[in-house]
């Protein structure tokens, strides 16, 4: 007797989307989450009255209004909604040579670039026009209609023939990197640096490492949909997905670490938990990273050796140093919520410690901190390899967090005098609390090295979702991976019915 039709390992956004959609399709689903809180990188946690987003805090199109965000489509399918707070400007880029405000409103954004470089603004508009063609193409077909098996094209040909035809002229553009497109229209060094930075923020790689549709989606959504923050933080997104899962009959088990994926004669049969219990199911979906799934969860003999080797060699991005602060807010009335600080122009933006991301969500949602205080999350890339839990750990932690303080000082001078609460996270913290191999941000696959793996694996009944599958890193992307996986496990007719129910047919 099976314990469920589908077991999902992990409650990251990718896992929750796959699980809740499958529950919506009528399957019995159990999600096993190792941590005490759901959400993976997107979980929220509280300390001394401050509520922090562990990771993501930049979102678009979650609330009302037009949006291509796949997560919104999933929430609609689950009949769940989120209360969101729209804001503009989106934040500030702090370069050593000056601070640049980033507006979602396209004209304001162009005006700000023109203040720095009129010629560059004209070139940037050309880049935007080219990427805009891709974004227009993406609007033709809802992500909720996509699947990752052979039935994808016949399904689209049957239900979206006109849209497919409209996509033909831009098919070539979808294969290009942002760098290649930028080379055709942008020479200005200020604009090139800014575009490289924006690609890096999105994919962890600069313009030549970022595939054009990814950037087209980001630019398009930034200007067309609202940039909005869920009231209650990223945890509110997770809560909505968990509620949606349960509403449609699925189950989430927290503190339930999966030790092994069980396979007999090439077919998945279930999972074994750390407490020794076995859960049976003929479909298992792993939301753990590809490295965790194939190194730890699946015994090596279940995979063809060449496939396993190639999978484990997928290029990996660094981990992070994190700083979570609670500070006194007096005199900071004009503070903006997002900041990116580049400390040194002579170093590459991807050098660990040089580019620091700062999020102050209490600017939009003051309920996330005690009255009169702000909560801050500041982070930068950090290699995993030099980190050990040894006698020098605490000292190294303080030393390596200094660049984060230097970055924060540019936004809030004298910030150390305001601190009420401080918590420093290292790659070891990231690895431990997100259960991610070496605390990695995710795969960094330059487009010339190939594409992200699909949901399917060589083991019958075993699937994967999350940021080590197509289309990659980021909340909308992992939501898309969950959709692709769930749709591949049901008939095209069921998906068409769902699209009709949601009003996307
Ligand atoms: C610091 C930071 C900032 C970011 N900022 C943004 C942003 O602003 N906007 C944006 O869109 N994206 C952002 N991202 C990226 C985005 O958050 C991630 O790409 C996405 O959340 C990853 O989701 P996932 O589905 O791959 O799963 P993960 O978040 O990796 O979750 C996997 C889950 O599986 C569980 N698990 C693993 N192994 C087991 C096991 N053996 N048994 C049981 N459970 C297990 C883990 O505990 C975890 O809960 C950010 C990421 C980070 C780290």
Short mmCIF file of C-alpha atoms in Angstrom, two decimals, residues 192-490:
data_model
loop_
_atom_site.label_atom_id
_atom_site.label_comp_id
_atom_site.label_asym_id
_atom_site.label_seq_id
_atom_site.Cartn_x
_atom_site.Cartn_y
_atom_site.Cartn_z
CA UNK A 192 27.37 48.07 -19.69
CA UNK A 193 28.45 47.99 -16.04
CA UNK A 194 24.88 48.52 -14.85
CA UNK A 195 23.50 45.78 -17.13
CA UNK A 196 26.27 43.43 -15.99
CA UNK A 197 25.35 44.19 -12.39
CA UNK A 198 21.65 43.55 -13.02
CA UNK A 199 22.44 40.23 -14.70
CA UNK A 200 24.67 39.29 -11.78
CA UNK A 201 21.89 40.11 -9.30
CA UNK A 202 19.52 37.90 -11.24
CA UNK A 203 21.53 34.86 -12.25
CA UNK A 204 24.78 35.09 -10.28
CA UNK A 205 26.61 35.54 -13.61
CA UNK A 206 27.30 38.66 -15.68
CA UNK A 207 25.76 39.53 -19.08
CA UNK A 208 27.57 36.86 -21.14
CA UNK A 209 26.51 34.22 -18.59
CA UNK A 210 22.86 35.26 -18.49
CA UNK A 211 20.39 34.00 -21.02
CA UNK A 212 18.35 36.78 -22.70
CA UNK A 213 14.81 35.53 -21.78
CA UNK A 214 15.73 35.69 -18.08
CA UNK A 215 16.64 39.38 -18.31
CA UNK A 216 13.74 40.10 -20.68
CA UNK A 217 11.38 38.71 -18.03
CA UNK A 218 12.96 40.84 -15.29
CA UNK A 219 13.01 44.11 -17.25
CA UNK A 220 9.52 43.45 -18.64
CA UNK A 221 7.97 42.62 -15.29
CA UNK A 222 9.74 45.49 -13.55
CA UNK A 223 8.11 47.97 -15.91
CA UNK A 224 4.78 46.26 -16.71
CA UNK A 225 3.80 44.51 -13.49
CA UNK A 226 4.03 46.07 -10.07
CA UNK A 227 7.17 45.51 -8.01
CA UNK A 228 5.56 44.43 -4.78
CA UNK A 229 6.41 42.99 -1.40
CA UNK A 230 4.17 40.46 0.36
CA UNK A 231 2.87 41.77 3.68
CA UNK A 232 4.56 39.57 6.26
CA UNK A 233 7.64 38.96 4.08
CA UNK A 234 8.68 35.98 1.98
CA UNK A 235 7.18 33.71 4.67
CA UNK A 236 3.74 34.96 3.55
CA UNK A 237 4.35 33.46 0.10
CA UNK A 238 5.35 30.18 1.70
CA UNK A 239 2.31 30.25 3.98
CA UNK A 240 -0.01 30.83 1.01
CA UNK A 241 1.49 27.83 -0.82
CA UNK A 242 1.25 25.62 2.28
CA UNK A 243 -2.37 26.68 2.82
CA UNK A 244 -3.06 25.97 -0.86
CA UNK A 245 -1.44 22.54 -0.55
CA UNK A 246 -3.57 21.69 2.49
CA UNK A 247 -6.74 23.15 1.02
CA UNK A 248 -6.45 20.68 -1.87
CA UNK A 249 -5.76 17.72 0.43
CA UNK A 250 -1.94 17.65 0.49
CA UNK A 251 0.14 17.26 3.65
CA UNK A 252 3.32 18.99 4.84
CA UNK A 253 5.46 17.21 7.43
CA UNK A 254 8.07 19.42 9.08
CA UNK A 255 11.19 18.05 10.91
CA UNK A 256 11.02 15.13 8.49
CA UNK A 257 14.44 14.57 7.01
CA UNK A 258 14.63 12.16 4.09
CA UNK A 259 17.72 9.97 4.31
CA UNK A 260 17.36 7.87 1.17
CA UNK A 261 15.30 7.62 -1.99
CA UNK A 262 14.29 3.97 -2.38
CA UNK A 263 14.52 2.32 -5.79
CA UNK A 264 13.76 -1.24 -6.91
CA UNK A 265 14.56 -2.47 -10.41
CA UNK A 266 15.01 1.08 -11.71
CA UNK A 267 11.65 2.26 -10.30
CA UNK A 268 11.23 4.58 -7.32
CA UNK A 269 9.32 2.94 -4.46
CA UNK A 270 9.45 5.67 -1.80
CA UNK A 271 11.75 7.26 0.75
CA UNK A 272 13.37 6.30 4.05
CA UNK A 273 13.28 8.96 6.74
CA UNK A 274 16.02 9.73 9.27
CA UNK A 275 13.81 8.27 12.03
CA UNK A 276 13.82 4.94 10.19
CA UNK A 277 10.25 5.18 8.88
CA UNK A 278 9.60 4.26 5.24
CA UNK A 279 7.06 6.13 3.11
CA UNK A 280 5.93 4.40 -0.06
CA UNK A 281 5.05 6.15 -3.32
CA UNK A 282 5.64 5.45 -6.99
CA UNK A 283 6.52 9.09 -7.66
CA UNK A 284 9.16 10.99 -5.68
CA UNK A 285 10.08 14.61 -6.45
CA UNK A 286 13.29 15.93 -4.95
CA UNK A 287 13.53 19.66 -4.20
CA UNK A 288 17.00 19.14 -2.75
CA UNK A 289 19.76 20.39 -5.07
CA UNK A 290 21.11 18.12 -7.78
CA UNK A 291 24.31 17.68 -5.72
CA UNK A 292 22.41 16.70 -2.55
CA UNK A 293 19.99 14.45 -4.44
CA UNK A 294 22.62 12.49 -6.35
CA UNK A 295 25.36 12.51 -3.69
CA UNK A 296 23.36 11.78 -0.57
CA UNK A 297 19.77 10.78 -1.28
CA UNK A 298 20.19 8.37 -4.17
CA UNK A 299 22.69 5.52 -4.03
CA UNK A 300 25.18 5.93 -6.86
CA UNK A 301 24.44 2.56 -8.49
CA UNK A 302 20.93 3.72 -9.44
CA UNK A 303 22.34 6.20 -11.97
CA UNK A 304 24.37 5.59 -15.14
CA UNK A 305 27.93 6.57 -14.09
CA UNK A 306 28.46 9.04 -16.98
CA UNK A 307 25.13 10.77 -16.26
CA UNK A 308 25.91 11.01 -12.53
CA UNK A 309 29.39 12.39 -13.15
CA UNK A 310 28.10 15.06 -15.54
CA UNK A 311 25.28 16.00 -13.14
CA UNK A 312 27.62 16.39 -10.17
CA UNK A 313 30.01 18.49 -12.27
CA UNK A 314 27.32 21.11 -12.95
CA UNK A 315 29.07 24.48 -12.28
CA UNK A 316 28.21 25.80 -8.83
CA UNK A 317 27.99 29.40 -7.60
CA UNK A 318 29.52 30.50 -4.30
CA UNK A 319 27.71 30.63 -0.99
CA UNK A 320 27.07 33.76 1.11
CA UNK A 321 28.02 35.84 4.12
CA UNK A 322 24.82 37.16 5.69
CA UNK A 323 24.21 39.93 8.19
CA UNK A 324 20.80 40.23 9.83
CA UNK A 325 20.47 43.45 11.86
CA UNK A 326 17.83 45.17 13.95
CA UNK A 327 18.58 48.92 14.14
CA UNK A 328 17.06 52.07 15.63
CA UNK A 329 15.18 53.88 12.85
CA UNK A 330 15.15 57.49 14.13
CA UNK A 331 16.15 59.97 11.42
CA UNK A 332 15.95 57.41 8.59
CA UNK A 333 12.56 58.48 7.25
CA UNK A 334 13.76 58.70 3.60
CA UNK A 335 15.39 55.28 3.56
CA UNK A 336 14.71 53.05 0.54
CA UNK A 337 14.14 49.31 0.77
CA UNK A 338 16.64 47.77 -1.66
CA UNK A 339 20.28 48.70 -2.15
CA UNK A 340 23.19 47.22 -4.04
CA UNK A 341 26.62 48.50 -3.05
CA UNK A 342 29.69 47.98 -5.24
CA UNK A 343 32.61 48.75 -2.98
CA UNK A 344 35.55 48.86 -5.38
CA UNK A 345 35.38 49.79 -9.07
CA UNK A 346 38.81 48.29 -9.75
CA UNK A 347 37.58 44.81 -8.81
CA UNK A 348 35.09 42.67 -10.68
CA UNK A 349 31.52 42.82 -9.34
CA UNK A 350 31.56 39.06 -8.79
CA UNK A 351 34.58 39.11 -6.43
CA UNK A 352 33.29 37.90 -3.03
CA UNK A 353 32.67 40.85 -0.73
CA UNK A 354 32.74 43.48 -3.51
CA UNK A 355 29.03 43.59 -4.32
CA UNK A 356 26.70 43.64 -1.32
CA UNK A 357 22.94 43.31 -1.53
CA UNK A 358 20.85 45.05 1.12
CA UNK A 359 17.19 44.63 1.85
CA UNK A 360 15.26 46.68 4.44
CA UNK A 361 11.68 45.36 4.16
CA UNK A 362 10.51 47.33 7.22
CA UNK A 363 10.53 50.33 4.84
CA UNK A 364 7.44 48.76 3.19
CA UNK A 365 6.06 46.68 6.04
CA UNK A 366 6.86 48.24 9.45
CA UNK A 367 5.09 45.36 11.22
CA UNK A 368 8.22 43.25 10.63
CA UNK A 369 10.08 45.04 13.45
CA UNK A 370 9.20 46.62 16.79
CA UNK A 371 7.97 50.22 16.43
CA UNK A 372 10.86 52.64 15.80
CA UNK A 373 13.21 49.96 14.42
CA UNK A 374 14.25 48.61 11.04
CA UNK A 375 15.23 45.05 10.16
CA UNK A 376 18.06 44.68 7.64
CA UNK A 377 19.37 41.73 5.65
CA UNK A 378 22.70 42.33 3.94
CA UNK A 379 24.60 39.63 2.03
CA UNK A 380 27.47 39.04 -0.34
CA UNK A 381 28.99 36.05 -2.10
CA UNK A 382 31.50 33.99 -0.12
CA UNK A 383 33.39 30.84 -1.15
CA UNK A 384 32.60 27.78 0.96
CA UNK A 385 35.99 26.15 0.86
CA UNK A 386 37.76 28.20 3.55
CA UNK A 387 35.05 27.58 6.14
CA UNK A 388 35.30 25.06 8.99
CA UNK A 389 33.74 24.91 12.44
CA UNK A 390 37.14 25.28 14.14
CA UNK A 391 38.62 27.51 16.84
CA UNK A 392 38.97 30.41 14.38
CA UNK A 393 35.32 30.26 13.23
CA UNK A 394 34.02 33.17 15.34
CA UNK A 395 36.99 35.41 14.51
CA UNK A 396 36.68 34.59 10.76
CA UNK A 397 32.98 35.32 10.93
CA UNK A 398 33.58 38.81 12.34
CA UNK A 399 36.41 39.48 9.85
CA UNK A 400 34.50 38.34 6.78
CA UNK A 401 31.40 40.35 7.71
CA UNK A 402 33.35 43.64 7.58
CA UNK A 403 32.64 44.26 3.89
CA UNK A 404 28.93 44.06 4.70
CA UNK A 405 29.35 46.77 7.34
CA UNK A 406 31.37 48.89 4.90
CA UNK A 407 28.52 48.59 2.42
CA UNK A 408 25.89 49.45 5.04
CA UNK A 409 27.89 52.49 6.15
CA UNK A 410 27.42 53.93 2.65
CA UNK A 411 23.64 53.75 3.09
CA UNK A 412 23.33 54.51 6.80
CA UNK A 413 26.52 56.24 8.03
CA UNK A 414 27.47 55.17 11.55
CA UNK A 415 25.14 52.18 11.43
CA UNK A 416 27.02 50.35 14.18
CA UNK A 417 25.79 52.91 16.74
CA UNK A 418 22.18 52.01 15.91
CA UNK A 419 22.40 48.24 16.33
CA UNK A 420 19.99 46.50 18.72
CA UNK A 421 20.34 43.02 17.26
CA UNK A 422 23.05 41.37 15.15
CA UNK A 423 23.35 37.93 13.62
CA UNK A 424 26.06 36.87 11.18
CA UNK A 425 25.57 33.92 8.84
CA UNK A 426 28.35 32.10 6.97
CA UNK A 427 28.40 29.49 4.19
CA UNK A 428 28.17 26.91 6.98
CA UNK A 429 24.97 28.53 8.29
CA UNK A 430 23.61 28.62 4.75
CA UNK A 431 24.45 24.95 4.19
CA UNK A 432 22.97 23.90 7.51
CA UNK A 433 19.70 25.84 7.49
CA UNK A 434 18.89 25.50 3.81
CA UNK A 435 20.23 21.92 3.51
CA UNK A 436 22.11 22.96 0.38
CA UNK A 437 25.38 21.37 -0.71
CA UNK A 438 28.24 23.68 0.36
CA UNK A 439 25.65 26.41 0.93
CA UNK A 440 25.65 27.20 -2.79
CA UNK A 441 23.41 29.91 -4.24
CA UNK A 442 22.73 27.48 -7.10
CA UNK A 443 24.08 26.46 -10.47
CA UNK A 444 26.07 28.99 -12.49
CA UNK A 445 25.81 27.54 -15.97
CA UNK A 446 27.15 29.86 -18.68
CA UNK A 447 24.84 29.37 -21.70
CA UNK A 448 27.73 28.10 -23.83
CA UNK A 449 28.17 25.24 -21.35
CA UNK A 450 24.63 23.99 -21.79
CA UNK A 451 21.17 24.37 -20.35
CA UNK A 452 19.71 23.60 -16.94
CA UNK A 453 18.67 19.96 -16.44
CA UNK A 454 14.98 19.06 -16.89
CA UNK A 455 12.75 17.60 -14.17
CA UNK A 456 13.11 14.01 -15.38
CA UNK A 457 15.88 11.69 -14.14
CA UNK A 458 17.08 8.28 -15.40
CA UNK A 459 15.21 6.61 -12.51
CA UNK A 460 11.59 5.86 -13.35
CA UNK A 461 9.26 7.83 -11.05
CA UNK A 462 12.04 10.12 -9.74
CA UNK A 463 11.78 13.82 -10.64
CA UNK A 464 13.58 16.95 -9.48
CA UNK A 465 12.40 20.55 -9.03
CA UNK A 466 13.98 23.79 -7.82
CA UNK A 467 16.88 25.94 -8.90
CA UNK A 468 19.05 23.09 -10.17
CA UNK A 469 16.46 22.38 -12.86
CA UNK A 470 15.16 24.40 -15.81
CA UNK A 471 14.80 27.43 -15.82
CA UNK A 472 17.15 28.07 -12.86
CA UNK A 473 17.56 30.39 -9.87
CA UNK A 474 14.97 32.83 -8.49
CA UNK A 475 11.49 32.56 -7.06
CA UNK A 476 9.62 32.88 -10.40
CA UNK A 477 12.04 30.40 -12.00
CA UNK A 478 11.70 27.71 -9.33
CA UNK A 479 7.92 28.19 -9.39
CA UNK A 480 8.14 27.52 -13.14
CA UNK A 481 10.16 24.35 -12.49
CA UNK A 482 7.43 23.14 -10.12
CA UNK A 483 4.77 23.84 -12.77
CA UNK A 484 6.71 22.01 -15.50
CA UNK A 485 7.12 18.99 -13.24
CA UNK A 486 3.50 18.86 -12.00
CA UNK A 487 2.07 19.26 -15.51
CA UNK A 488 4.31 16.46 -16.82
CA UNK A 489 2.71 14.13 -14.28
CA UNK A 490 -0.88 14.73 -15.39
#
